[in-house]
Amino acid sequence: MRKAKNNLSVLAVFLFLCPLYGQTNTPKSADQGLMRYSEFLGYVKKFHPLVRQADLAIDRAQAYLMEARGAFDPKLEADYEQKKFKGTAYYEVLNSSFKIPTWYGIEVKAAFDQADGYYLNPQATTPANGLAGLGVSIPVGQGLWINERMTVLRQAKIQQRMAVAEKKLAAANVLFDASAAYFDWLRAYQEAKIYNEYTRVATMRHLAIKRSIELGDKAAIDSTESAISLKMRGLGLEEARVKLNKARLSLSNYLWIDQVPVELSDAVSPEETLTDELVPAAQLQLEKEITTGSNPKVQLYKGKIEILEVERRFRQNQLLPGIRANYQFLANPESPAGLRAEDYKLGLTFSYPLFLRKERENTLVPPEAAGRNVRSGIPANRAPQ
């Protein structure tokens, strides 16, 4: 049973990936009384709520990606302070900047500062027209080759690929269940046809025996035996019809048009010539998935491994000391000399925790064991189903 289910699952993926015809707003085929298997799966793929719900995973991944890219958006900042007391202008300070984050943790910064006042801090003193600056801030240790915004963006891109695989997997599961319902309907339909033929033959036999009795060729007891046989065939036919109705109703659960469930008509029949086409198609798709690794569940696990690998590299980078070098050219906005090499502002910041407790814990303990989520928003305890 498990092998058969796996084969049908592969088949569902194959039919999901292949172009399906018959995807119009109302069921149509060459024969209005026939619901073809490919046409049925086309409607399931296009209109079933669970399949359409799988699109939300892609939308969610796209939202994560947009949020991650927001960390690289340019930022405009301004800080203005003024103090007056008893008629004395203590100070008036304006600090403004425009920052552009780049991929490798480097920030390009343009700044304009202006300060005036009676009790002004000498360090904040600027020319009367203000002081402009253009420079960069470079992480030398921690955050150069990988930092948090790089980690989030990489994981968001991986999650976007995982969302596509998740959609395929969810659709394949629905198509598998729908295929099982279709084949149950096909089996019930064929059983009903067989019992209908049994009943027809039993009726003809009973009538023939009654005629033979009238002609004196058979004893009257023979009609009793044929009548019992006819009654049994009739009961079998009724049971087959009940099974057919149940299978038809079960199949109708997968038929939706514009978010409205559709009930399958009694006059509609299934496609009966499927076996010769489905087995080679499923085998071909299975061989393709084995050689290319395109199975959606495999893609989900690969994506999860890639996300955790990016997380591991980021946490290892946190063990490096935090060193950031800042350099800025300075110039008077109204000075004809412009930027000069001898006018600059240079700085160096350094930080390093002495015991590295947080960093070592983050490196040694996996996200799942620590009960944390990876930065892309994927739950740590989540695994592909």
Coordinates of C-alpha atoms in Angstrom, one line a residue:
M1 CA 0.0 0.0 0.0
R2 CA 2.8 2.4 0.9
K3 CA 4.5 1.7 -2.5
A4 CA 1.3 2.3 -4.3
K5 CA 0.7 5.5 -2.5
N6 CA 4.2 6.7 -3.3
N7 CA 3.7 5.9 -7.0
L8 CA 0.4 7.8 -6.9
S9 CA 2.1 10.7 -5.1
V10 CA 4.8 10.9 -7.9
L11 CA 2.0 10.7 -10.4
A12 CA 0.2 13.6 -8.7
V13 CA 3.4 15.7 -8.9
F14 CA 3.8 14.8 -12.5
L15 CA 0.3 15.8 -13.4
F16 CA 0.7 19.0 -11.4
L17 CA 3.9 20.0 -13.3
C18 CA 2.6 19.0 -16.7
P19 CA 0.3 21.3 -18.6
L20 CA -3.3 20.3 -18.1
Y21 CA -6.1 21.0 -20.5
G22 CA -9.7 21.6 -19.8
Q23 CA -9.2 24.5 -17.4
T24 CA -12.2 26.7 -18.3
N25 CA -14.8 28.1 -16.1
T26 CA -17.3 25.3 -16.8
P27 CA -16.6 21.6 -17.3
K28 CA -16.5 20.8 -21.0
S29 CA -15.1 18.0 -23.0
A30 CA -15.7 16.4 -26.4
D31 CA -18.3 14.2 -24.8
Q32 CA -20.5 16.3 -22.4
G33 CA -21.2 13.1 -20.3
L34 CA -17.5 12.3 -19.8
M35 CA -15.2 13.7 -17.1
R36 CA -11.7 13.0 -18.2
Y37 CA -9.0 12.4 -15.6
S38 CA -6.7 15.2 -16.8
E39 CA -9.7 17.6 -17.0
F40 CA -10.7 16.7 -13.4
L41 CA -7.2 17.4 -12.1
G42 CA -7.1 20.6 -14.1
Y43 CA -10.1 21.9 -12.1
V44 CA -8.7 20.7 -8.8
K45 CA -5.4 22.4 -9.5
K46 CA -7.0 25.7 -10.6
F47 CA -10.0 26.0 -8.2
H48 CA -9.5 23.8 -5.1
P49 CA -9.2 26.0 -1.9
L50 CA -6.3 24.1 -0.5
V51 CA -4.3 24.5 -3.7
R52 CA -5.1 28.2 -3.9
Q53 CA -4.2 28.5 -0.2
A54 CA -0.7 27.2 -1.0
D55 CA -0.2 30.5 -2.9
L56 CA -0.1 32.2 0.5
A57 CA 3.2 30.5 1.3
I58 CA 4.7 32.3 -1.8
D59 CA 3.2 35.6 -0.8
R60 CA 4.5 35.2 2.8
A61 CA 8.0 34.4 1.5
Q62 CA 7.9 37.4 -0.8
A63 CA 7.0 39.6 2.2
Y64 CA 10.0 38.2 4.1
L65 CA 12.2 39.0 1.1
M66 CA 10.9 42.5 0.9
E67 CA 11.5 43.0 4.6
A68 CA 15.0 41.6 4.4
R69 CA 15.9 43.9 1.5
G70 CA 14.6 46.8 3.6
A71 CA 17.8 46.5 5.7
F72 CA 19.7 47.8 2.6
D73 CA 17.5 50.8 2.1
P74 CA 19.3 54.2 2.3
K75 CA 18.5 56.1 5.5
L76 CA 18.2 59.8 6.1
E77 CA 18.8 61.0 9.7
A78 CA 18.6 64.4 11.4
D79 CA 19.1 65.6 15.0
Y80 CA 18.4 69.1 16.0
E81 CA 18.9 70.6 19.5
Q82 CA 18.6 74.1 20.9
K83 CA 18.9 75.5 24.4
K84 CA 18.0 79.0 25.6
F85 CA 18.0 80.0 29.2
K86 CA 17.4 83.5 30.7
G87 CA 17.8 85.1 27.3
T88 CA 21.1 83.4 26.6
A89 CA 21.5 81.1 23.6
Y90 CA 23.4 78.3 25.1
Y91 CA 23.7 76.2 21.9
E92 CA 22.0 75.3 18.6
V93 CA 23.2 72.1 17.0
L94 CA 22.1 70.4 13.8
N95 CA 23.5 66.9 12.8
S96 CA 22.2 65.4 9.6
S97 CA 23.4 62.4 7.6
F98 CA 22.5 60.2 4.7
K99 CA 23.6 56.5 4.9
I100 CA 23.8 53.9 2.2
P101 CA 24.3 50.3 3.5
T102 CA 26.1 47.9 1.2
W103 CA 26.4 44.2 1.0
Y104 CA 29.6 43.5 2.9
G105 CA 28.7 45.6 6.0
I106 CA 30.3 48.8 4.5
E107 CA 28.3 52.0 4.9
V108 CA 28.7 55.1 2.8
K109 CA 27.8 58.2 4.7
A110 CA 27.2 61.8 3.7
A111 CA 26.8 64.3 6.6
F112 CA 26.2 67.9 7.3
D113 CA 26.7 69.5 10.7
Q114 CA 26.1 73.0 11.9
A115 CA 26.5 74.4 15.4
D116 CA 26.3 77.8 17.1
G117 CA 25.9 79.1 20.6
Y118 CA 27.6 80.9 23.6
Y119 CA 28.3 77.7 25.5
L120 CA 29.0 75.4 22.6
N121 CA 31.1 72.3 23.1
P122 CA 34.4 72.9 21.3
Q123 CA 34.2 69.4 19.8
A124 CA 31.0 70.3 18.0
T125 CA 32.3 73.7 16.7
T126 CA 31.7 74.1 12.9
P127 CA 32.2 76.9 10.4
A128 CA 29.4 79.5 10.3
N129 CA 28.1 77.9 7.1
G130 CA 28.3 74.4 8.6
L131 CA 30.5 71.4 7.9
A132 CA 29.9 68.8 5.2
G133 CA 31.4 65.4 5.1
L134 CA 31.6 62.3 2.9
G135 CA 33.1 59.0 4.1
V136 CA 32.7 55.3 4.8
S137 CA 32.4 53.0 7.8
I138 CA 34.1 49.6 7.4
P139 CA 33.8 46.6 9.7
V140 CA 37.3 45.0 9.9
G141 CA 36.4 41.9 12.0
Q142 CA 32.9 40.9 12.9
G143 CA 30.4 41.7 10.2
L144 CA 32.6 42.1 7.2
W145 CA 32.0 38.8 5.3
I146 CA 28.7 38.1 6.8
N147 CA 26.4 40.1 9.0
E148 CA 22.8 40.1 10.2
R149 CA 21.3 41.8 7.2
M150 CA 23.2 39.6 4.8
T151 CA 22.0 36.6 6.7
V152 CA 18.4 37.6 6.7
L153 CA 18.4 38.4 3.0
R154 CA 20.1 35.1 2.1
Q155 CA 17.7 33.1 4.2
A156 CA 14.7 35.0 2.7
K157 CA 15.8 34.1 -0.8
I158 CA 16.2 30.5 0.2
Q159 CA 12.8 30.6 1.8
Q160 CA 11.3 31.9 -1.4
R161 CA 12.5 28.8 -3.2
M162 CA 11.2 26.7 -0.4
A163 CA 7.8 28.3 -0.7
V164 CA 7.6 27.3 -4.4
A165 CA 8.4 23.7 -3.4
E166 CA 5.9 23.9 -0.5
K167 CA 3.2 24.9 -3.0
K168 CA 4.1 22.0 -5.3
L169 CA 4.0 19.6 -2.4
A170 CA 0.7 20.9 -1.0
A171 CA -0.8 20.7 -4.5
A172 CA 0.6 17.2 -5.0
N173 CA -1.0 16.1 -1.8
V174 CA -4.4 17.5 -2.8
L175 CA -4.0 16.0 -6.3
F176 CA -3.1 12.6 -4.8
D177 CA -6.2 12.6 -2.7
A178 CA -8.3 13.8 -5.6
S179 CA -6.8 11.1 -7.8
A180 CA -7.7 8.4 -5.2
A181 CA -11.3 9.8 -5.2
Y182 CA -11.4 9.7 -9.0
F183 CA -10.2 6.1 -9.1
D184 CA -12.7 5.1 -6.4
W185 CA -15.4 6.7 -8.5
L186 CA -14.0 4.8 -11.6
R187 CA -14.0 1.5 -9.7
A188 CA -17.5 2.1 -8.4
Y189 CA -18.7 3.1 -11.9
Q190 CA -17.3 -0.1 -13.4
E191 CA -18.7 -2.3 -10.6
A192 CA -22.1 -0.7 -11.2
K193 CA -21.8 -1.5 -14.9
I194 CA -20.9 -5.1 -14.2
Y195 CA -23.8 -5.6 -11.8
N196 CA -26.1 -3.9 -14.3
E197 CA -25.0 -6.4 -16.9
Y198 CA -25.4 -9.3 -14.3
T199 CA -28.9 -8.1 -13.6
R200 CA -29.7 -7.9 -17.4
V201 CA -28.4 -11.4 -18.0
A202 CA -30.3 -12.7 -14.9
T203 CA -33.5 -11.1 -16.1
M204 CA -33.2 -12.6 -19.6
R205 CA -32.4 -16.0 -18.1
H206 CA -35.4 -15.8 -15.8
L207 CA -37.7 -14.8 -18.6
A208 CA -36.3 -17.6 -20.8
I209 CA -36.9 -20.2 -18.0
K210 CA -40.5 -19.0 -17.5
R211 CA -41.1 -19.3 -21.3
S212 CA -39.6 -22.8 -21.2
I213 CA -41.9 -23.7 -18.3
E214 CA -44.9 -22.4 -20.3
L215 CA -43.8 -24.7 -23.2
G216 CA -43.3 -27.6 -20.9
D217 CA -39.5 -27.9 -21.3
K218 CA -38.7 -27.2 -17.7
A219 CA -40.1 -27.8 -14.3
A220 CA -41.8 -25.0 -12.3
I221 CA -39.2 -25.2 -9.6
D222 CA -36.6 -23.9 -12.0
S223 CA -38.3 -20.5 -12.1
T224 CA -37.9 -20.3 -8.3
E225 CA -34.1 -20.7 -8.6
S226 CA -33.8 -18.1 -11.4
A227 CA -36.0 -15.7 -9.5
I228 CA -33.8 -16.0 -6.4
S229 CA -30.7 -15.4 -8.7
L230 CA -32.4 -12.4 -10.2
K231 CA -33.2 -11.0 -6.8
M232 CA -29.6 -11.4 -5.6
R233 CA -28.3 -9.7 -8.8
G234 CA -30.8 -6.9 -8.2
L235 CA -29.6 -6.4 -4.6
G236 CA -26.0 -6.4 -5.8
L237 CA -26.9 -3.7 -8.3
E238 CA -28.5 -1.6 -5.7
E239 CA -25.5 -1.9 -3.5
A240 CA -23.2 -1.0 -6.4
R241 CA -25.4 2.1 -7.1
V242 CA -25.1 3.2 -3.4
K243 CA -21.3 2.8 -3.6
L244 CA -21.3 4.8 -6.9
N245 CA -23.3 7.6 -5.3
K246 CA -21.0 7.8 -2.3
A247 CA -17.9 7.8 -4.6
R248 CA -19.5 10.5 -6.7
L249 CA -20.2 12.7 -3.7
S250 CA -16.6 12.1 -2.4
L251 CA -15.3 13.2 -5.8
S252 CA -17.5 16.3 -5.7
N253 CA -15.6 17.5 -2.7
Y254 CA -12.7 18.3 -5.0
L255 CA -14.7 20.1 -7.6
W256 CA -14.9 23.9 -7.0
I257 CA -15.7 26.7 -9.4
D258 CA -15.0 30.3 -8.3
Q259 CA -14.9 29.3 -4.6
V260 CA -18.3 27.5 -4.9
P261 CA -18.5 23.7 -4.5
V262 CA -19.9 21.8 -7.6
E263 CA -21.9 18.6 -7.3
L264 CA -21.2 16.0 -10.0
S265 CA -24.2 15.1 -12.1
D266 CA -25.3 11.4 -12.3
A267 CA -25.1 11.6 -16.0
V268 CA -21.3 12.2 -16.0
S269 CA -19.1 9.2 -16.3
P270 CA -15.3 8.7 -15.7
E271 CA -12.6 8.0 -18.2
E272 CA -12.1 4.2 -18.3
T273 CA -9.0 3.9 -20.4
L274 CA -6.3 5.2 -18.0
T275 CA -4.1 2.3 -16.9
D276 CA -1.9 2.1 -20.0
E277 CA -1.2 5.8 -19.9
L278 CA -0.6 6.4 -16.2
V279 CA 1.9 3.8 -15.2
P280 CA 4.6 4.8 -17.8
A281 CA 4.0 8.5 -17.0
A282 CA 4.5 7.9 -13.3
Q283 CA 7.6 5.8 -13.9
L284 CA 9.1 8.4 -16.2
Q285 CA 8.5 11.2 -13.6
L286 CA 9.9 9.0 -10.8
E287 CA 13.2 8.5 -12.8
K288 CA 13.4 12.2 -13.5
E289 CA 13.0 13.1 -9.8
I290 CA 15.7 10.6 -8.8
T291 CA 18.2 11.9 -11.3
T292 CA 17.5 15.7 -10.9
G293 CA 16.5 15.9 -7.3
S294 CA 13.4 17.9 -8.2
N295 CA 11.1 16.3 -5.7
P296 CA 9.4 19.1 -3.7
K297 CA 10.0 17.4 -0.4
V298 CA 13.7 17.1 -1.2
Q299 CA 13.8 20.8 -2.2
L300 CA 12.3 21.7 1.2
Y301 CA 14.9 19.8 3.1
K302 CA 17.7 21.2 1.0
G303 CA 16.4 24.7 1.7
K304 CA 16.2 24.1 5.4
I305 CA 19.8 22.8 5.4
E306 CA 20.9 25.9 3.5
I307 CA 19.2 28.2 5.9
L308 CA 20.8 26.5 8.9
E309 CA 24.2 26.6 7.2
V310 CA 23.9 30.4 6.7
E311 CA 22.8 30.7 10.3
R312 CA 25.9 28.7 11.4
R313 CA 28.3 30.9 9.5
F314 CA 26.7 34.0 10.9
R315 CA 27.0 32.7 14.5
Q316 CA 30.6 31.7 14.0
N317 CA 31.3 35.2 12.7
Q318 CA 30.0 36.6 16.0
L319 CA 33.1 35.1 17.7
L320 CA 35.3 37.7 15.9
P321 CA 36.0 41.0 17.6
G322 CA 33.9 44.0 16.7
I323 CA 36.2 46.4 14.9
R324 CA 34.9 49.3 12.8
A325 CA 37.0 51.9 11.0
N326 CA 35.4 55.2 10.2
Y327 CA 36.8 57.8 7.8
Q328 CA 35.2 61.0 6.5
F329 CA 36.4 63.8 4.3
L330 CA 35.4 67.2 5.6
A331 CA 34.7 70.4 3.7
N332 CA 33.1 73.9 4.1
P333 CA 30.1 73.8 1.8
E334 CA 30.9 77.3 0.5
S335 CA 34.7 76.9 0.3
P336 CA 36.1 76.8 -3.3
A337 CA 38.7 74.3 -2.3
G338 CA 36.1 71.5 -1.8
L339 CA 37.3 68.3 -0.3
R340 CA 40.9 68.2 0.8
A341 CA 42.9 65.2 1.9
E342 CA 44.2 67.1 5.0
D343 CA 40.7 67.8 6.2
Y344 CA 39.2 64.5 7.6
K345 CA 37.7 62.8 10.6
L346 CA 39.0 59.4 11.5
G347 CA 37.7 56.9 14.1
L348 CA 38.1 53.4 15.3
T349 CA 35.7 51.4 17.5
F350 CA 36.5 48.1 19.2
S351 CA 34.4 45.7 21.3
Y352 CA 34.9 42.2 22.4
P353 CA 33.1 40.3 25.2
L354 CA 35.6 38.8 27.6
F355 CA 33.8 35.5 28.3
L356 CA 31.9 35.0 24.9
R357 CA 29.1 33.2 26.7
K358 CA 26.4 34.4 24.4
E359 CA 28.5 33.9 21.2
R360 CA 29.7 30.4 22.2
E361 CA 26.2 29.3 23.2
N362 CA 24.8 30.5 19.8
T363 CA 27.6 28.6 18.0
L364 CA 27.4 25.3 19.9
V365 CA 23.6 24.9 20.3
P366 CA 21.5 24.3 17.2
P367 CA 18.5 26.7 16.7
E368 CA 16.0 23.8 17.2
A369 CA 17.6 22.7 20.5
A370 CA 17.7 26.3 21.7
G371 CA 14.0 26.7 20.8
R372 CA 14.8 29.8 18.6
N373 CA 13.7 30.7 15.1
V374 CA 16.1 31.3 12.3
R375 CA 16.2 34.9 11.1
S376 CA 14.1 34.3 8.0
G377 CA 11.0 33.8 10.1
I378 CA 10.8 30.0 9.5
P379 CA 9.8 28.2 12.8
A380 CA 12.8 26.3 14.1
N381 CA 10.6 23.3 15.0
R382 CA 9.1 23.2 11.5
A383 CA 10.0 20.3 9.2
P384 CA 8.6 19.6 5.7
Q385 CA 5.6 17.3 5.9

